[in-house]
Tab-separated table of C-alpha atoms and ligand atoms in Angstrom:
chain	number	residue	atom	x	y	z
A	128	MET	CA	64.225	63.554	152.205
A	129	ALA	CA	63.152	66.910	153.720
A	130	SER	CA	60.901	69.408	152.125
A	131	ASP	CA	63.593	72.048	151.830
A	132	SER	CA	65.268	70.097	148.910
A	133	LYS	CA	65.444	71.865	145.557
A	134	VAL	CA	62.058	71.511	143.864
A	135	VAL	CA	62.148	73.952	141.119
A	136	ASP	CA	61.491	71.485	138.125
A	137	GLY	CA	58.418	69.637	139.268
A	138	GLU	CA	59.891	67.139	141.557
A	139	ALA	CA	61.602	67.132	144.910
A	140	ALA	CA	65.228	67.006	144.157
A	141	ASP	CA	64.819	64.062	141.805
A	142	SER	CA	63.552	61.838	144.366
A	143	LEU	CA	61.006	59.414	142.919
A	144	PRO	CA	57.925	58.352	144.756
A	145	LYS	CA	58.203	54.809	145.990
A	146	GLY	CA	55.627	53.635	143.517
A	147	LEU	CA	57.515	54.907	140.527
A	148	ARG	CA	61.070	53.425	141.203
A	149	SER	CA	61.224	51.096	138.249
A	150	ASN	CA	61.545	51.631	134.457
A	151	GLU	CA	58.164	50.041	133.987
A	152	ALA	CA	56.436	52.376	136.333
A	153	LEU	CA	58.187	55.413	134.969
A	154	HIS	CA	57.144	54.317	131.470
A	155	ASP	CA	53.454	53.683	132.589
A	156	PRO	CA	52.855	55.437	135.941
A	157	PHE	CA	49.054	55.399	135.394
A	158	ASP	CA	48.161	52.390	137.758
A	159	TRP	CA	49.961	54.211	140.554
A	160	TYR	CA	48.058	57.287	139.895
A	161	HIS	CA	44.833	55.407	139.881
A	162	ASN	CA	45.600	53.586	143.115
A	163	LYS	CA	46.559	56.812	144.848
A	164	ARG	CA	43.618	58.920	143.393
A	165	SER	CA	41.079	56.328	144.542
A	166	THR	CA	42.581	56.331	148.085
A	167	ALA	CA	42.613	60.204	148.491
A	168	PRO	CA	42.972	62.972	145.943
A	169	ILE	CA	45.684	64.603	148.177
A	170	GLN	CA	48.182	62.743	150.110
A	171	TYR	CA	51.284	63.681	152.192
A	172	ASP	CA	54.277	61.531	151.484
A	173	PRO	CA	56.616	61.455	154.501
A	174	ASN	CA	59.482	60.023	152.590
A	175	ARG	CA	59.622	62.910	150.254
A	176	GLY	CA	58.189	65.581	152.481
A	177	VAL	CA	55.638	66.713	149.792
A	178	TYR	CA	51.802	66.700	149.257
A	179	ASP	CA	50.823	64.881	146.121
A	180	VAL	CA	47.736	65.983	144.318
A	181	PHE	CA	46.105	63.513	141.974
A	182	SER	CA	42.501	64.431	140.786
A	183	TYR	CA	41.693	66.570	137.818
A	184	GLU	CA	39.560	69.044	139.871
A	185	LEU	CA	42.375	69.775	142.537
A	186	VAL	CA	45.224	69.814	140.298
A	187	LYS	CA	43.291	72.388	137.988
A	188	LYS	CA	42.500	74.376	141.160
A	189	GLY	CA	46.201	74.256	142.252
A	190	LEU	CA	47.512	75.329	138.971
A	191	GLN	CA	45.036	78.364	138.950
A	192	ASP	CA	45.762	79.523	142.397
A	193	ALA	CA	49.123	81.284	141.926
A	194	GLU	CA	48.568	83.425	145.072
A	195	SER	CA	48.532	80.547	147.574
A	196	LEU	CA	50.639	78.077	145.507
A	197	SER	CA	53.639	79.843	144.072
A	198	ARG	CA	56.200	78.652	141.673
A	199	PRO	CA	59.477	77.772	143.537
A	200	GLN	CA	62.227	80.564	143.037
A	201	LEU	CA	65.231	79.940	140.969
A	202	THR	CA	67.801	81.401	143.185
A	203	GLU	CA	67.774	82.774	146.742
A	204	GLU	CA	68.791	86.257	147.368
A	205	GLU	CA	72.302	85.870	146.234
A	206	THR	CA	72.943	88.335	143.347
A	207	ASP	CA	76.445	87.193	142.673
A	208	ASP	CA	74.970	83.709	141.651
A	209	PRO	CA	75.375	83.465	137.830
A	210	LEU	CA	71.897	81.891	137.753
A	211	SER	CA	70.546	85.247	138.756
A	212	TYR	CA	70.647	86.388	135.267
A	213	PHE	CA	67.806	83.852	134.580
A	214	ASP	CA	65.830	84.875	137.457
A	215	THR	CA	63.986	87.610	135.372
A	216	GLY	CA	62.357	85.003	133.271
A	217	MET	CA	58.659	84.922	133.805
A	218	VAL	CA	58.667	81.350	134.522
A	219	TRP	CA	60.371	82.155	137.914
A	220	SER	CA	58.039	85.052	138.982
A	221	ASP	CA	54.567	85.451	140.305
A	222	GLY	CA	52.145	88.332	140.895
A	223	PRO	CA	52.154	91.802	139.033
A	224	SER	CA	55.725	91.492	137.588
A	225	HIS	CA	54.905	87.990	136.083
A	226	LYS	CA	51.592	89.452	134.595
A	227	GLN	CA	53.313	92.466	133.122
A	228	VAL	CA	56.066	90.552	131.441
A	229	LYS	CA	53.706	87.824	130.177
A	230	GLY	CA	51.504	90.545	128.895
A	231	GLU	CA	54.301	92.026	126.610
A	232	LEU	CA	55.242	88.573	125.389
A	233	PHE	CA	51.775	86.993	124.810
A	234	GLN	CA	51.225	88.922	121.646
A	235	TYR	CA	54.301	87.485	119.873
A	236	PHE	CA	52.902	83.948	120.187
A	237	SER	CA	49.462	84.498	118.537
A	238	PRO	CA	48.599	82.488	115.416
A	239	ARG	CA	48.842	85.869	113.467
A	240	MET	CA	52.487	86.467	114.617
A	241	LEU	CA	53.432	82.885	113.952
A	242	GLN	CA	52.261	82.990	110.352
A	243	GLY	CA	55.278	81.964	108.193
A	244	ILE	CA	56.780	79.681	110.712
A	245	GLU	CA	55.493	76.495	108.898
A	246	ASP	CA	57.975	76.785	106.082
A	247	SER	CA	60.959	76.799	108.499
A	248	ILE	CA	59.530	73.839	110.367
A	249	VAL	CA	59.291	71.795	107.261
A	250	SER	CA	62.750	72.678	105.972
A	251	ILE	CA	64.448	72.098	109.396
A	252	THR	CA	62.611	68.570	109.645
A	253	GLU	CA	63.621	67.762	106.083
A	254	SER	CA	67.253	68.624	106.638
A	255	GLN	CA	67.379	66.688	109.932
A	256	LEU	CA	65.892	63.652	108.309
A	257	ASP	CA	68.472	63.873	105.394
A	258	THR	CA	71.286	63.958	107.970
A	259	ALA	CA	69.734	61.179	110.244
A	260	ILE	CA	68.057	58.719	108.012
A	261	ALA	CA	69.947	59.144	104.770
A	262	ASP	CA	72.082	55.876	104.789
A	263	THR	CA	70.573	53.010	106.599
A	264	GLY	CA	67.102	54.226	107.825
A	265	GLU	CA	68.090	53.429	111.371
A	266	LEU	CA	68.258	55.989	114.035
A	267	ASP	CA	67.667	56.853	117.576
A	268	LEU	CA	64.455	58.766	117.282
A	269	VAL	CA	65.343	60.884	120.519
A	270	GLU	CA	68.859	61.880	119.854
A	271	ASP	CA	68.857	62.053	116.085
A	272	PHE	CA	65.340	63.602	115.504
A	273	ALA	CA	63.077	64.643	118.429
A	274	VAL	CA	65.832	66.544	120.226
A	275	PRO	CA	67.445	68.526	117.483
A	276	VAL	CA	64.283	69.380	115.293
A	277	PRO	CA	62.272	71.367	117.993
A	278	LEU	CA	65.581	72.865	119.390
A	279	ARG	CA	66.388	74.193	115.775
A	280	VAL	CA	62.733	75.289	115.221
A	281	ILE	CA	62.649	77.285	118.463
A	282	MET	CA	66.136	78.816	117.870
A	283	ASP	CA	65.053	79.950	114.518
A	284	PHE	CA	61.951	81.579	115.892
A	285	ILE	CA	64.029	83.312	118.658
A	286	GLY	CA	66.843	84.232	116.356
A	287	ILE	CA	69.704	82.152	117.867
A	288	PRO	CA	72.214	81.181	115.174
A	289	GLN	CA	71.626	77.582	114.080
A	290	ASP	CA	75.392	76.928	114.294
A	291	ASP	CA	75.307	77.171	118.142
A	292	HIS	CA	72.587	74.559	118.520
A	293	GLU	CA	75.032	71.903	120.139
A	294	GLN	CA	76.378	74.488	122.765
A	295	LEU	CA	72.787	75.690	123.465
A	296	LEU	CA	71.759	72.108	124.063
A	297	GLU	CA	74.571	71.514	126.441
A	298	TRP	CA	73.529	74.791	128.377
A	299	LEU	CA	69.961	73.612	128.515
A	300	GLU	CA	70.858	70.218	129.857
A	301	THR	CA	73.320	71.854	132.409
A	302	PHE	CA	70.601	74.130	133.549
A	303	ARG	CA	68.040	71.366	133.944
A	304	SER	CA	70.620	69.339	136.074
A	305	VAL	CA	71.633	72.380	138.186
A	306	MET	CA	67.770	73.217	138.820
A	307	THR	CA	67.025	69.691	140.054
A	308	THR	CA	70.068	68.635	142.042
A	309	GLU	CA	71.870	70.090	144.896
A	310	ASP	CA	74.617	71.209	142.560
A	311	SER	CA	74.543	74.912	143.166
A	312	ASP	CA	76.206	77.317	140.565
A	313	LYS	CA	78.796	78.207	142.980
A	314	THR	CA	79.844	74.745	144.013
A	315	SER	CA	79.747	72.840	140.735
A	316	VAL	CA	81.757	73.152	137.561
A	317	LYS	CA	78.556	72.443	135.664
A	318	GLY	CA	76.774	75.120	137.563
A	319	GLY	CA	79.612	77.664	136.794
A	320	HIS	CA	79.157	76.810	133.134
A	321	MET	CA	75.816	78.796	133.147
A	322	ALA	CA	77.811	82.122	133.484
A	323	ASP	CA	78.852	81.507	129.896
A	324	ALA	CA	75.285	81.086	128.719
A	325	ALA	CA	74.226	84.384	130.553
A	326	GLU	CA	77.139	86.018	128.851
A	327	TYR	CA	76.016	84.622	125.436
A	328	PHE	CA	72.438	85.807	125.803
A	329	LYS	CA	73.529	89.280	126.931
A	330	ASN	CA	75.808	89.714	123.878
A	331	LEU	CA	73.050	88.318	121.616
A	332	VAL	CA	70.432	90.819	122.967
A	333	ASP	CA	72.900	93.708	122.522
A	334	GLU	CA	73.789	92.647	119.062
A	335	ARG	CA	70.039	92.571	117.888
A	336	GLN	CA	69.390	95.835	119.675
A	337	SER	CA	71.802	97.563	117.303
A	338	ASN	CA	71.351	95.468	114.308
A	339	PRO	CA	67.772	94.191	114.209
A	340	GLN	CA	66.826	91.000	112.196
A	341	ASN	CA	63.575	89.362	111.442
A	342	ASP	CA	63.351	87.455	114.739
A	343	LEU	CA	61.824	87.393	118.177
A	344	ILE	CA	64.825	88.933	120.063
A	345	SER	CA	64.937	91.893	117.605
A	346	GLN	CA	61.227	92.433	117.888
A	347	LEU	CA	61.294	92.281	121.725
A	348	SER	CA	64.195	94.610	121.663
A	349	THR	CA	62.685	97.305	119.490
A	350	GLU	CA	58.989	97.080	120.198
A	351	THR	CA	58.504	96.467	123.937
A	352	GLU	CA	59.439	97.948	127.281
A	353	LEU	CA	61.200	94.826	128.306
A	354	THR	CA	64.666	95.150	129.856
A	355	PRO	CA	67.698	93.435	127.917
A	356	GLU	CA	67.807	90.963	130.930
A	357	GLU	CA	64.073	90.082	130.619
A	358	ILE	CA	64.451	89.561	126.890
A	359	GLY	CA	67.569	87.455	127.283
A	360	SER	CA	66.368	85.350	130.179
A	361	ASN	CA	62.914	84.730	128.646
A	362	CYS	CA	64.402	83.821	125.327
A	363	PHE	CA	66.576	81.170	127.209
A	364	ASP	CA	63.414	79.873	128.848
A	365	PHE	CA	61.565	79.589	125.508
A	366	ALA	CA	64.427	77.344	124.270
A	367	LEU	CA	64.421	75.448	127.452
A	368	ALA	CA	60.687	74.964	127.587
A	369	GLY	CA	60.192	74.496	123.952
A	370	GLN	CA	62.787	71.849	123.513
A	371	GLY	CA	62.339	69.192	126.109
A	372	THR	CA	58.455	69.095	126.000
A	373	MET	CA	58.482	68.991	122.126
A	374	SER	CA	60.824	66.160	122.233
A	375	GLU	CA	58.617	64.239	124.576
A	376	LEU	CA	55.543	64.938	122.636
A	377	LEU	CA	57.138	63.742	119.277
A	378	THR	CA	58.391	60.413	120.748
A	379	ASN	CA	55.238	59.848	122.752
A	380	ALA	CA	53.246	60.474	119.384
A	381	VAL	CA	55.320	58.091	117.355
A	382	TYR	CA	55.064	55.504	120.190
A	383	ILE	CA	51.275	55.830	120.408
A	384	LEU	CA	50.586	56.015	116.730
A	385	ASP	CA	52.556	52.887	116.216
A	386	GLN	CA	51.032	51.000	119.112
A	387	GLN	CA	47.439	52.057	117.904
A	388	SER	CA	48.465	51.028	114.233
A	389	TYR	CA	47.633	54.496	112.975
A	390	ILE	CA	50.808	55.174	111.025
A	391	SER	CA	49.976	53.470	107.797
A	392	GLU	CA	46.459	55.285	107.792
A	393	ILE	CA	47.745	58.586	108.973
A	394	ASP	CA	46.286	60.586	106.071
A	395	ASP	CA	42.733	59.511	107.363
A	396	TYR	CA	43.227	61.436	110.728
A	397	ASP	CA	43.323	65.179	111.554
A	398	LEU	CA	46.697	65.029	113.432
A	399	SER	CA	45.944	68.335	115.187
A	400	VAL	CA	42.991	66.553	116.861
A	401	VAL	CA	44.833	63.361	117.520
A	402	LEU	CA	47.658	65.391	119.111
A	403	GLU	CA	45.308	66.692	121.832
A	404	GLU	CA	44.530	63.089	122.876
A	405	ILE	CA	48.289	62.299	122.767
A	406	LEU	CA	48.954	65.265	125.073
A	407	ARG	CA	46.161	63.953	127.443
A	408	TYR	CA	47.185	60.302	127.323
A	409	ARG	CA	50.940	60.775	127.711
A	410	SER	CA	51.523	64.315	128.920
A	411	PRO	CA	55.230	65.318	128.447
A	412	LEU	CA	55.055	67.277	131.755
A	413	GLN	CA	53.447	64.928	134.243
A	414	ALA	CA	53.964	67.003	137.463
A	415	ARG	CA	54.580	70.557	138.565
A	416	ALA	CA	55.869	71.779	141.839
A	417	ARG	CA	54.457	74.684	143.939
A	418	LYS	CA	55.230	76.016	147.407
A	419	THR	CA	52.424	77.296	149.801
A	420	THR	CA	52.687	80.978	150.631
A	421	ASP	CA	50.436	80.538	153.560
A	422	GLN	CA	48.352	77.677	155.346
A	423	ILE	CA	45.771	76.588	152.771
A	424	THR	CA	42.918	74.139	152.365
A	425	LEU	CA	42.772	72.373	149.086
A	426	GLY	CA	39.901	69.869	148.758
A	427	GLU	CA	39.487	68.629	152.317
A	428	THR	CA	43.190	68.729	153.163
A	429	THR	CA	44.766	71.591	155.167
A	430	ILE	CA	48.431	72.162	154.094
A	431	PRO	CA	50.802	74.253	156.106
A	432	ALA	CA	52.626	77.284	154.856
A	433	ASP	CA	55.920	76.835	152.990
A	434	ALA	CA	55.087	73.124	151.982
A	435	THR	CA	55.893	71.783	148.700
A	436	VAL	CA	52.921	70.544	146.694
A	437	ILE	CA	53.335	68.371	143.616
A	438	LEU	CA	50.472	68.755	141.130
A	439	TRP	CA	50.309	65.579	139.045
A	440	ILE	CA	49.018	66.729	135.687
A	441	GLY	CA	49.505	63.223	134.298
A	442	ALA	CA	47.195	61.873	136.929
A	443	ALA	CA	44.599	64.645	136.309
A	444	ASN	CA	44.580	63.813	132.644
A	445	ARG	CA	43.565	60.187	133.294
A	446	ASP	CA	40.919	61.052	136.110
A	447	PRO	CA	37.719	58.923	135.376
A	448	GLU	CA	35.620	61.743	137.083
A	449	LYS	CA	36.613	63.951	134.141
A	450	PHE	CA	37.282	61.502	131.173
A	451	GLU	CA	35.044	58.627	130.354
A	452	ASP	CA	37.268	55.461	129.999
A	453	PRO	CA	40.401	57.550	130.653
A	454	ASP	CA	42.752	54.714	129.817
A	455	MET	CA	41.375	54.280	126.417
A	456	PHE	CA	43.110	56.126	123.564
A	457	ASP	CA	40.472	57.860	121.514
A	458	ALA	CA	41.706	59.735	118.547
A	459	PHE	CA	38.505	61.722	118.184
A	460	ARG	CA	38.133	62.656	121.861
A	461	ASP	CA	39.476	66.260	121.568
A	462	PRO	CA	39.874	66.422	125.318
A	463	ASP	CA	39.837	69.366	127.814
A	464	HIS	CA	43.283	68.384	129.198
A	465	LEU	CA	45.907	70.091	131.516
A	466	ALA	CA	48.981	69.116	129.521
A	467	PHE	CA	49.729	73.031	128.814
A	468	GLY	CA	48.911	74.018	132.523
A	469	SER	CA	46.158	76.227	133.437
A	470	GLY	CA	45.969	79.776	135.135
A	471	SER	CA	48.551	82.497	135.087
A	472	HIS	CA	51.530	80.121	134.187
A	473	ASN	CA	49.739	78.371	131.391
A	474	CYS	CA	52.035	77.514	128.370
A	475	ILE	CA	52.748	80.604	126.221
A	476	GLY	CA	54.262	78.197	123.643
A	477	ALA	CA	51.257	76.072	123.224
A	478	PRO	CA	50.295	77.816	119.786
A	479	ILE	CA	53.774	77.048	118.467
A	480	ALA	CA	53.560	73.422	119.787
A	481	ARG	CA	49.986	72.924	118.040
A	482	ILE	CA	51.466	74.361	114.737
A	483	GLU	CA	54.836	72.466	114.998
A	484	ALA	CA	54.062	68.975	116.148
A	485	PRO	CA	51.629	68.088	113.113
A	486	ILE	CA	53.980	69.502	110.553
A	487	ILE	CA	56.971	67.605	111.924
A	488	LEU	CA	55.109	64.408	112.058
A	489	GLU	CA	53.485	64.622	108.622
A	490	THR	CA	56.819	65.412	107.206
A	491	LEU	CA	58.191	62.400	108.791
A	492	PHE	CA	55.560	60.016	107.902
A	493	ASP	CA	55.171	61.396	104.304
A	494	ARG	CA	58.804	60.468	103.714
A	495	PHE	CA	58.936	57.219	105.818
A	496	PRO	CA	55.654	55.747	106.156
A	497	GLN	CA	57.008	52.475	107.573
A	498	VAL	CA	58.287	52.557	111.166
A	499	ASP	CA	59.729	49.737	113.028
A	500	ILE	CA	60.466	50.518	116.681
A	501	ASP	CA	62.943	48.394	118.516
A	502	TYR	CA	60.688	47.821	121.600
A	503	GLY	CA	63.299	45.736	123.443
A	504	ASN	CA	65.671	48.747	123.680
A	505	LEU	CA	63.376	51.631	124.595
A	506	ILE	CA	64.585	53.684	127.649
A	507	PRO	CA	62.014	55.780	129.399
A	508	LYS	CA	63.007	59.062	130.834
A	509	PRO	CA	64.160	58.531	134.294
A	510	LYS	CA	62.170	61.370	135.946
A	511	ALA	CA	58.628	61.122	137.299
A	512	SER	CA	57.867	64.796	136.107
A	513	LYS	CA	58.501	63.981	132.454
A	514	LEU	CA	57.049	61.224	130.380
A	515	GLY	CA	58.933	60.299	127.310
A	516	PHE	CA	61.919	58.510	126.148
A	517	ASP	CA	65.793	58.749	126.535
A	518	LYS	CA	66.324	56.247	123.758
A	519	MET	CA	63.912	55.038	121.045
A	520	PRO	CA	65.833	53.154	118.340
A	521	ALA	CA	63.817	52.659	115.163
A	522	GLN	CA	64.054	51.779	111.520
A	523	PHE	CA	62.254	54.087	109.145
A	524	SER	CA	61.663	52.871	105.591
A	525	PRO	CA	60.441	54.934	102.539
A	526	PRO	CA	57.155	53.974	100.627
A	527	SER	CA	57.412	50.709	98.908
A	528	VAL	CA	57.142	51.038	95.064
B	129	HEM	C1	54.179	69.845	123.776
B	129	HEM	C2	54.854	70.851	124.163
B	129	HEM	C3	54.629	71.579	125.401
B	129	HEM	C4	54.214	71.222	126.698
B	129	HEM	C5	53.429	70.022	127.065
B	129	HEM	C6	54.221	72.427	127.646
B	129	HEM	C7	53.648	72.413	128.812
B	129	HEM	C8	53.799	73.498	129.579
B	129	HEM	C9	53.116	73.597	130.999
B	129	HEM	C10	52.386	72.417	131.677
B	129	HEM	C11	53.352	74.717	131.514
B	129	HEM	C12	52.817	75.337	132.796
B	129	HEM	C13	54.051	75.138	133.914
B	129	HEM	C14	53.461	75.453	135.307
B	129	HEM	O1	52.385	75.960	135.526
B	129	HEM	O2	54.333	75.395	136.137
B	129	HEM	C15	54.174	75.344	130.507
B	129	HEM	C16	54.584	76.745	130.587
B	129	HEM	C17	55.492	77.310	129.779
B	129	HEM	N1	55.801	77.045	128.370
B	129	HEM	FE1	55.170	75.261	127.650
B	129	HEM	N2	54.796	73.357	126.848
B	129	HEM	C18	55.127	72.983	125.603
B	129	HEM	C19	55.707	73.712	124.659
B	129	HEM	C20	56.279	74.959	124.790
B	129	HEM	C21	56.918	75.663	123.875
B	129	HEM	C22	57.146	75.261	122.240
B	129	HEM	C23	57.362	76.800	124.380
B	129	HEM	C24	58.212	77.914	123.679
B	129	HEM	C25	57.987	79.133	123.712
B	129	HEM	C26	56.998	76.823	125.754
B	129	HEM	C27	57.165	77.797	126.728
B	129	HEM	C28	56.582	77.883	128.061
B	129	HEM	C29	56.964	78.928	128.880
B	129	HEM	C30	57.852	80.064	128.755
B	129	HEM	C31	56.176	78.674	130.012
B	129	HEM	C32	56.030	79.372	131.396
B	129	HEM	C33	54.848	80.401	131.352
B	129	HEM	C34	54.713	81.098	132.559
B	129	HEM	O3	55.411	80.854	133.525
B	129	HEM	O4	53.749	82.029	132.742
B	129	HEM	N3	56.234	75.584	125.972
B	129	HEM	N4	54.414	74.654	129.414
């Protein structure tokens, strides 16, 4: 596979490295990372046409050097591409325009601005549990819980009507697929579907501009210099970034807490500290892609201009040079991990994730402290850039009396 394949979402056009082409390796890529890292921290893979980076030091350096290693663009110069509406999202820009837009948005994610979000997280979690678990206690933790709860939380925060959650989820999934396959917006039915999403966000921003409510879209419309396109496209990105990663974090958390037999003693732990170790140990985003803007030297390797570089966050977070006994899960470690990235593109939603995840898990375990995961039917996510599950059937039981 050539290096000009689409790489916007952290892996080259879905092509998996040879060492990760099995469900076992996708679920547990850590031996592959260790083997690679101990051979060399940067390696060129001729099959995928990319440079893979595995050590903590160099992954962090790569994430922080937005000038030499830029985020791949969403669309080419084609303005009639319906995806171009989403181009103005800061995720797809670098340099001064990225800095200016992120500067405007940043304040809305401070703990002070997020005050009050807790109540809506509890009530959305409770109502999803009522729907999903009510009768039998059996559910697919992914589809019935870890996907809809964070989606509904982020929709509530942004100001997207809750009734539209199924439609929004479909758009998010379409967008992910269009981004990482060769399906361009013009050639695929799926891609053309994104024009509807652009229209929806345009109308929503217009509506909130003339009739402000108590939500992020209204605040951005009335209090900032951002254009309507910048508001709409960034809010779409918040839903995109805030849904998948949170789903992965929640399923990884339930999986690890069950494996470590912590669930029955969950009250003895500070979940906000344990979650930082979960983020290190099984980082939802395992890899991010970058393009070299010029020839660069990273570590001892010279990389030509216009090359694709894959920064393996998941490998960095298990680097023994940085973390003592990195394959041991230590609930008290409170690690300096890279799960939220580093440098100018670091995660703007981290404060939300850090408030949201402990509340969702506490609400779940308070009500259903006994969990029986059907380990024989777990399905890992089929991508190397994401670590989590596509299916996690489980039986949840209320406290025994
Ligand atoms: C456990 C949950 C989350 C994880 C692990 C995570 C991880 C990350 C990472 C690694 C990056 C850096 C990407 C890069 O450098 O290419 C990032 C960026 C970003 N995240 Fe998150 N994220 C999470 C939750 C959220 C939430 C809840 C939101 C909602 C607002 C969000 C919004 C964003 C946005 C908009 C960016 C792009 C920032 C920029 O380009 O400057 N994330 N996230």
